[in-house]
mmCIF file of C-alpha atoms in Angstrom:
data_model
loop_
_atom_site.group_PDB
_atom_site.id
_atom_site.type_symbol
_atom_site.label_atom_id
_atom_site.label_comp_id
_atom_site.label_asym_id
_atom_site.label_seq_id
_atom_site.Cartn_x
_atom_site.Cartn_y
_atom_site.Cartn_z
ATOM 1 C CA GLN A 1 109.838 85.026 104.783
ATOM 2 C CA VAL A 2 109.457 88.306 104.831
ATOM 3 C CA GLN A 3 107.893 90.792 102.317
ATOM 4 C CA LEU A 4 110.491 94.119 101.938
ATOM 5 C CA VAL A 5 109.281 96.771 99.936
ATOM 6 C CA GLU A 6 112.187 99.287 99.573
ATOM 7 C CA SER A 7 111.873 103.478 98.243
ATOM 8 C CA GLY A 8 113.773 106.682 98.258
ATOM 9 C CA GLY A 9 116.026 105.786 95.674
ATOM 10 C CA GLY A 10 116.746 108.566 93.559
ATOM 11 C CA LEU A 11 119.343 110.771 91.295
ATOM 12 C CA VAL A 12 121.112 113.169 93.552
ATOM 13 C CA GLN A 13 123.522 115.709 93.330
ATOM 14 C CA ALA A 14 126.874 115.316 95.346
ATOM 15 C CA GLY A 15 126.335 117.545 98.494
ATOM 16 C CA GLY A 16 122.584 116.426 98.469
ATOM 17 C CA SER A 17 120.717 114.000 100.325
ATOM 18 C CA LEU A 18 118.712 111.175 100.335
ATOM 19 C CA ARG A 19 116.715 109.277 102.738
ATOM 20 C CA LEU A 20 116.046 105.379 101.571
ATOM 21 C CA SER A 21 112.602 103.298 103.234
ATOM 22 C CA CYS A 22 112.364 100.136 103.866
ATOM 23 C CA ALA A 23 108.620 98.765 104.408
ATOM 24 C CA ALA A 24 109.084 94.894 106.045
ATOM 25 C CA SER A 25 105.583 92.339 106.045
ATOM 26 C CA GLY A 26 104.725 90.480 109.032
ATOM 27 C CA SER A 27 104.227 90.782 113.021
ATOM 28 C CA THR A 28 107.774 90.072 114.325
ATOM 29 C CA PHE A 29 109.958 93.078 112.874
ATOM 30 C CA SER A 30 110.671 93.950 116.087
ATOM 31 C CA ALA A 31 112.946 91.113 116.744
ATOM 32 C CA ASN A 32 114.704 91.272 113.312
ATOM 33 C CA THR A 33 118.160 93.004 112.399
ATOM 34 C CA MET A 34 117.527 95.209 110.031
ATOM 35 C CA GLY A 35 120.190 96.070 107.140
ATOM 36 C CA TRP A 36 121.112 97.875 103.960
ATOM 37 C CA TYR A 37 124.264 96.486 101.143
ATOM 38 C CA ARG A 38 125.281 98.224 98.281
ATOM 39 C CA GLN A 39 125.999 96.907 94.988
ATOM 40 C CA ALA A 40 128.312 99.430 92.014
ATOM 41 C CA PRO A 41 128.518 97.957 88.491
ATOM 42 C CA GLY A 42 131.642 96.245 88.665
ATOM 43 C CA LYS A 43 132.151 96.071 93.022
ATOM 44 C CA GLN A 44 132.137 93.197 95.691
ATOM 45 C CA ARG A 45 128.041 93.508 97.916
ATOM 46 C CA GLU A 46 129.453 96.152 101.121
ATOM 47 C CA LEU A 47 127.006 96.270 104.353
ATOM 48 C CA VAL A 48 126.161 100.583 104.571
ATOM 49 C CA ALA A 49 124.050 99.671 108.028
ATOM 50 C CA ALA A 50 123.020 97.466 110.474
ATOM 51 C CA ILE A 51 120.526 98.098 113.310
ATOM 52 C CA ASN A 52 119.663 94.943 115.639
ATOM 53 C CA PRO A 53 116.089 94.309 117.525
ATOM 54 C CA GLY A 54 117.870 96.222 120.703
ATOM 55 C CA GLY A 55 118.462 99.593 117.954
ATOM 56 C CA ASN A 56 122.055 98.984 118.391
ATOM 57 C CA THR A 57 123.994 100.204 115.244
ATOM 58 C CA LYS A 58 126.983 99.473 112.755
ATOM 59 C CA TYR A 59 128.514 101.384 109.806
ATOM 60 C CA ALA A 60 131.023 101.212 107.410
ATOM 61 C CA ASP A 61 133.068 102.933 107.413
ATOM 62 C CA SER A 62 132.258 105.007 104.106
ATOM 63 C CA GLY A 63 129.521 105.555 105.286
ATOM 64 C CA LYS A 64 129.786 106.724 109.280
ATOM 65 C CA GLY A 65 129.712 109.585 110.534
ATOM 66 C CA ARG A 66 126.792 110.360 106.707
ATOM 67 C CA PHE A 67 125.077 107.676 107.068
ATOM 68 C CA THR A 68 122.239 106.806 109.697
ATOM 69 C CA ILE A 69 120.507 104.284 109.493
ATOM 70 C CA SER A 70 116.342 104.031 112.209
ATOM 71 C CA ARG A 71 113.663 102.336 112.783
ATOM 72 C CA ASP A 72 110.300 102.879 113.835
ATOM 73 C CA ASN A 73 108.972 99.506 114.627
ATOM 74 C CA ALA A 74 104.570 100.850 114.709
ATOM 75 C CA LYS A 75 105.848 100.760 110.891
ATOM 76 C CA ASN A 76 107.605 98.289 110.098
ATOM 77 C CA THR A 77 109.754 99.546 108.222
ATOM 78 C CA VAL A 78 113.334 100.810 108.019
ATOM 79 C CA TYR A 79 115.314 103.645 106.891
ATOM 80 C CA LEU A 80 118.649 105.380 106.129
ATOM 81 C CA GLN A 81 118.619 108.363 105.566
ATOM 82 C CA MET A 82 121.995 109.772 103.592
ATOM 83 C CA ASN A 83 123.579 112.987 103.585
ATOM 84 C CA SER A 84 126.837 114.744 102.031
ATOM 85 C CA LEU A 85 126.301 111.910 99.223
ATOM 86 C CA LYS A 86 128.766 111.284 97.117
ATOM 87 C CA PRO A 87 130.126 110.155 93.488
ATOM 88 C CA GLU A 88 131.115 107.620 94.698
ATOM 89 C CA ASP A 89 128.113 105.769 96.535
ATOM 90 C CA THR A 90 126.193 105.412 93.988
ATOM 91 C CA ALA A 91 124.905 101.932 94.235
ATOM 92 C CA VAL A 92 122.159 99.226 94.146
ATOM 93 C CA TYR A 93 121.208 99.891 97.659
ATOM 94 C CA HIS A 94 119.072 96.643 99.237
ATOM 95 C CA CYS A 95 117.150 96.219 102.425
ATOM 96 C CA CYS A 96 117.901 92.753 104.076
ATOM 97 C CA ALA A 97 116.326 90.889 107.017
ATOM 98 C CA GLY A 98 117.119 87.909 109.118
ATOM 99 C CA THR A 99 117.335 86.842 112.757
ATOM 100 C CA ARG A 100 118.311 88.500 115.787
ATOM 101 C CA ALA A 101 121.979 87.361 115.238
ATOM 102 C CA ALA A 102 121.782 88.770 111.866
ATOM 103 C CA TYR A 103 123.730 92.021 113.702
ATOM 104 C CA PHE A 104 126.683 89.284 113.876
ATOM 105 C CA THR A 105 126.534 87.111 111.621
ATOM 106 C CA LEU A 106 125.688 89.671 108.378
ATOM 107 C CA LYS A 107 123.703 86.247 107.667
ATOM 108 C CA PHE A 108 120.148 87.679 105.641
ATOM 109 C CA ASP A 109 117.253 85.813 105.184
ATOM 110 C CA SER A 110 115.262 87.941 103.334
ATOM 111 C CA TRP A 111 116.278 90.546 100.485
ATOM 112 C CA GLY A 112 114.426 94.010 98.763
ATOM 113 C CA GLN A 113 114.633 93.987 95.481
ATOM 114 C CA GLY A 114 116.700 96.896 95.305
ATOM 115 C CA THR A 115 116.891 100.847 94.193
ATOM 116 C CA GLN A 116 119.524 102.739 92.379
ATOM 117 C CA VAL A 117 120.823 105.272 93.401
ATOM 118 C CA THR A 118 122.879 107.965 91.177
ATOM 119 C CA VAL A 119 124.776 110.102 92.799
ATOM 120 C CA SER A 120 124.977 113.732 90.511
ATOM 121 C CA SER A 121 128.704 115.556 89.828
#
C-alpha cells in the first residue's frame, strides 16, 4: 500500500546524533500513523517511537528524552531525531506505516527496508 524510502543511517560515536528520514508514497500520508522499530541481532524487534495523525507521540523507555519522532505532511516524511546515542542503540531501524488505529494496535501495514545505525564506543 505504502512505499517507504529511508535514509540517514550510518556510523556515529557514542554521544553523537543522527536523524533518520522516511519518505512515504501516496496522498494520504497525513492519515497514517507512522512508527520506527529497531532490531538488533539476538533481540526482539522493539517499537522505538510512533506518531499518529494528530501529532501525538509515544516512545520506548530506552529512547525517552533522547529520541524525537516528527512528521512533515507536506513532504510525506517522518523523522526520527536521535541524540546522545549509546552503543546499545545499534540496530537496524525500520520505518513503518499503518492506519490511524495503528497508534494503539501497533499493527502496521507497510515497512521500509531498514537502515543500519551503528554506535561505537
